[in-house]
Amino acid sequence: MMMRVPEAFAAIMATVRDFGTEWVPFEAATGRVLRETIYADRPFPPFDRVTMDGISIHYDSYVRGQRVFGLEDVQAAGMPQMQLRNLADCMEVMTGAVLPDLTDTVIPYEHLDISEHEGFRRFTILKEVAKGQFIHRTGSDAQEGKPLLEPGIRLSAAEAGVLATVGKTKVLVSKLPRVVLIATGNELVPVENKPEAHQLRMSNVYSLAAALQGISAEIVHLPDDMQHLTAHINKLIPAADVLICTGAVSAGKYDHLPEVLKTAGMQEIFHKVQQRPGKPLLFGAFNNGPVVFGLPGNPVSGFMCYYRYIQPWLKACLQDVSSKPEFAVLEEDVTFDKPLEYYLPVKLKSSPEGVVLATPAAYHGSGDLASLLQADAFMALPADQDVFRKGSSFPVWKFR
C-alpha cells in the first residue's frame, strides 16, 4: 500500500535492531560507533605543564624586586621533575616539560634579555609578570575518572587521540551489519565491460556501496527472470542482515522482485510512498531475517531513498546519536504542483551571516545521474504546498 512520507519513515524506524558489539583495535576504530564510556585514567594534564619555552622562577623573588636571574639547569620535555635549589635563580624550561619544583611562574624567551658572562647565563625580565602564567595546571582539563567519550558518538581523528592518551588499545563499538546489494536488470553489465548500445554499466549499487561509509557489502547482479531471482534470493536471505535491491520494484512486466520476496517469506510493510522521486520504494522484513529495501532503478531515486530512509535506519541500528535534521534556506522560487513530497537536488553554501543557503541544481528527472555532481543534498519540499518561495526554510538531506 502507498504511504505518506512520515508514516513510511516511522514504519522503517520501527524495525530498528541492534547488530551487537565487538572489540576492535583503537587504530581501526575511526568511523565506528562507540558503545562504552571512556574515562580519564589520570588527570589531564597529569602534571603542571610548561606552555612556553623560556625560564621558570619562584614568583616571590620577582615580587621582592628581583629582575635578573641566574641559570641553574634545564628542564626539557620528557625529563623527570627537577627542583630549584636557590630561589634567586631560575630554570630554563621547554614547552611540554614538567614545571620544576619550587617554581611557579614561566617567562617566555620573548619577554627576556639573555646575556652571558664568564660562562654563566643571565636572564633579565623585560615585561610585567603574572603569578602562574604560561602553566597548564594538573587536572585543569579533566580529573582522573572523568568521562571523556560517551556511547553513541562516531569516532573520528580527535577521539583516536583521546583513546591513545588513556591507553585504550581496544575499544567496544557497534558491530556492522551484513549488507547485500542486489542490482537487477537484463540491461546491466559489469563495470569493466563495454556495453552494447542497449546496455548500461552497473552504477547504482556502487553509489550505494560508497554511501555505506565503512560498512562492507556483497554486490550481486541478478537478471529479470522469476526463477533465477527466486533461487538466488533464497540463498542470500540467511547471509544478510540487510538486503538493498535496486530496480524491479515498479509496475513493469519484468518487475518480479516484490512477488519473489513475498514468496520467499518477506512481510511487506509498504510498497510505494507519496514522494518524487522514489515513489515505488518497497520495504519489508523477514521473521528472524533481514530487512529489505527495494529501491527504484532510476539512479537519483535510489540515491535519494538511501539518504532519506536507509542511512537514518542504519545509524539508529548502530546507536549513532549524530543523526539530526538539518535545514537550509531556498534561494529561488520553486513550483511543484503534485500531491507528493518533492526531493529537490540543491547546492549548499553558507552566507556571510552564517545561514545555509540552497540553490536548486540543474535536474532532468530521476534518471539524471550527472545532476548529483552539481548538488550536495536533497531539499524536502512538503506535499501540501505547490509554490515554495525564496527565503523559506526546509529540511535537507546531505550526501556530501
Short mmCIF file of N, CA, C and O in Angstrom, two decimals, residues 55 57 62 66-69 107 111-113 123-129:
data_model
loop_
_atom_site.label_atom_id
_atom_site.label_comp_id
_atom_site.label_asym_id
_atom_site.label_seq_id
_atom_site.Cartn_x
_atom_site.Cartn_y
_atom_site.Cartn_z
N ILE A 55 61.97 30.53 30.89
CA ILE A 55 62.51 30.19 32.21
C ILE A 55 61.35 30.08 33.19
O ILE A 55 60.28 30.66 32.98
N ILE A 57 60.49 30.59 37.40
CA ILE A 57 61.05 31.24 38.59
C ILE A 57 60.13 31.01 39.78
O ILE A 57 58.98 30.58 39.63
N TYR A 62 60.46 37.64 42.32
CA TYR A 62 60.08 38.75 41.43
C TYR A 62 59.35 39.83 42.23
O TYR A 62 59.60 41.03 42.04
N GLN A 66 63.41 41.41 42.35
CA GLN A 66 64.46 40.80 41.55
C GLN A 66 64.03 40.72 40.09
O GLN A 66 62.92 40.31 39.78
N ARG A 67 64.92 41.16 39.18
CA ARG A 67 64.62 41.12 37.75
C ARG A 67 65.67 40.33 36.96
O ARG A 67 65.43 39.97 35.80
N VAL A 68 66.82 40.06 37.53
CA VAL A 68 67.89 39.32 36.86
C VAL A 68 68.06 37.98 37.58
O VAL A 68 68.22 37.94 38.81
N PHE A 69 68.03 36.91 36.80
CA PHE A 69 68.09 35.56 37.37
C PHE A 69 69.22 34.76 36.73
O PHE A 69 69.38 34.77 35.50
N ILE A 107 58.33 32.59 32.32
CA ILE A 107 58.52 33.78 31.49
C ILE A 107 59.08 33.34 30.15
O ILE A 107 60.14 32.69 30.11
N HIS A 111 60.08 37.66 26.40
CA HIS A 111 59.98 38.68 27.45
C HIS A 111 61.27 38.81 28.24
O HIS A 111 61.27 39.40 29.33
N LEU A 112 62.36 38.32 27.68
CA LEU A 112 63.63 38.28 28.40
C LEU A 112 64.76 38.89 27.58
O LEU A 112 64.75 38.83 26.34
N ASP A 113 65.73 39.44 28.29
CA ASP A 113 67.03 39.76 27.68
C ASP A 113 68.01 38.73 28.21
O ASP A 113 68.12 38.54 29.44
N PHE A 123 69.34 36.04 32.85
CA PHE A 123 68.07 36.34 32.21
C PHE A 123 67.47 37.56 32.90
O PHE A 123 67.17 37.51 34.11
N THR A 124 67.26 38.63 32.13
CA THR A 124 66.68 39.86 32.67
C THR A 124 65.23 39.96 32.18
O THR A 124 64.96 39.92 30.97
N ILE A 125 64.31 40.11 33.11
CA ILE A 125 62.88 40.19 32.78
C ILE A 125 62.57 41.60 32.28
O ILE A 125 62.86 42.59 32.94
N LEU A 126 61.92 41.67 31.10
CA LEU A 126 61.64 42.96 30.46
C LEU A 126 60.18 43.38 30.56
O LEU A 126 59.85 44.55 30.35
N LYS A 127 59.26 42.45 30.85
CA LYS A 127 57.83 42.76 30.88
C LYS A 127 57.21 42.34 32.21
O LYS A 127 57.80 41.54 32.95
N GLU A 128 56.03 42.91 32.47
CA GLU A 128 55.33 42.56 33.70
C GLU A 128 55.01 41.06 33.74
O GLU A 128 54.73 40.44 32.71
N VAL A 129 55.03 40.51 34.93
CA VAL A 129 54.83 39.07 35.12
C VAL A 129 53.64 38.84 36.03
O VAL A 129 53.49 39.51 37.06
#
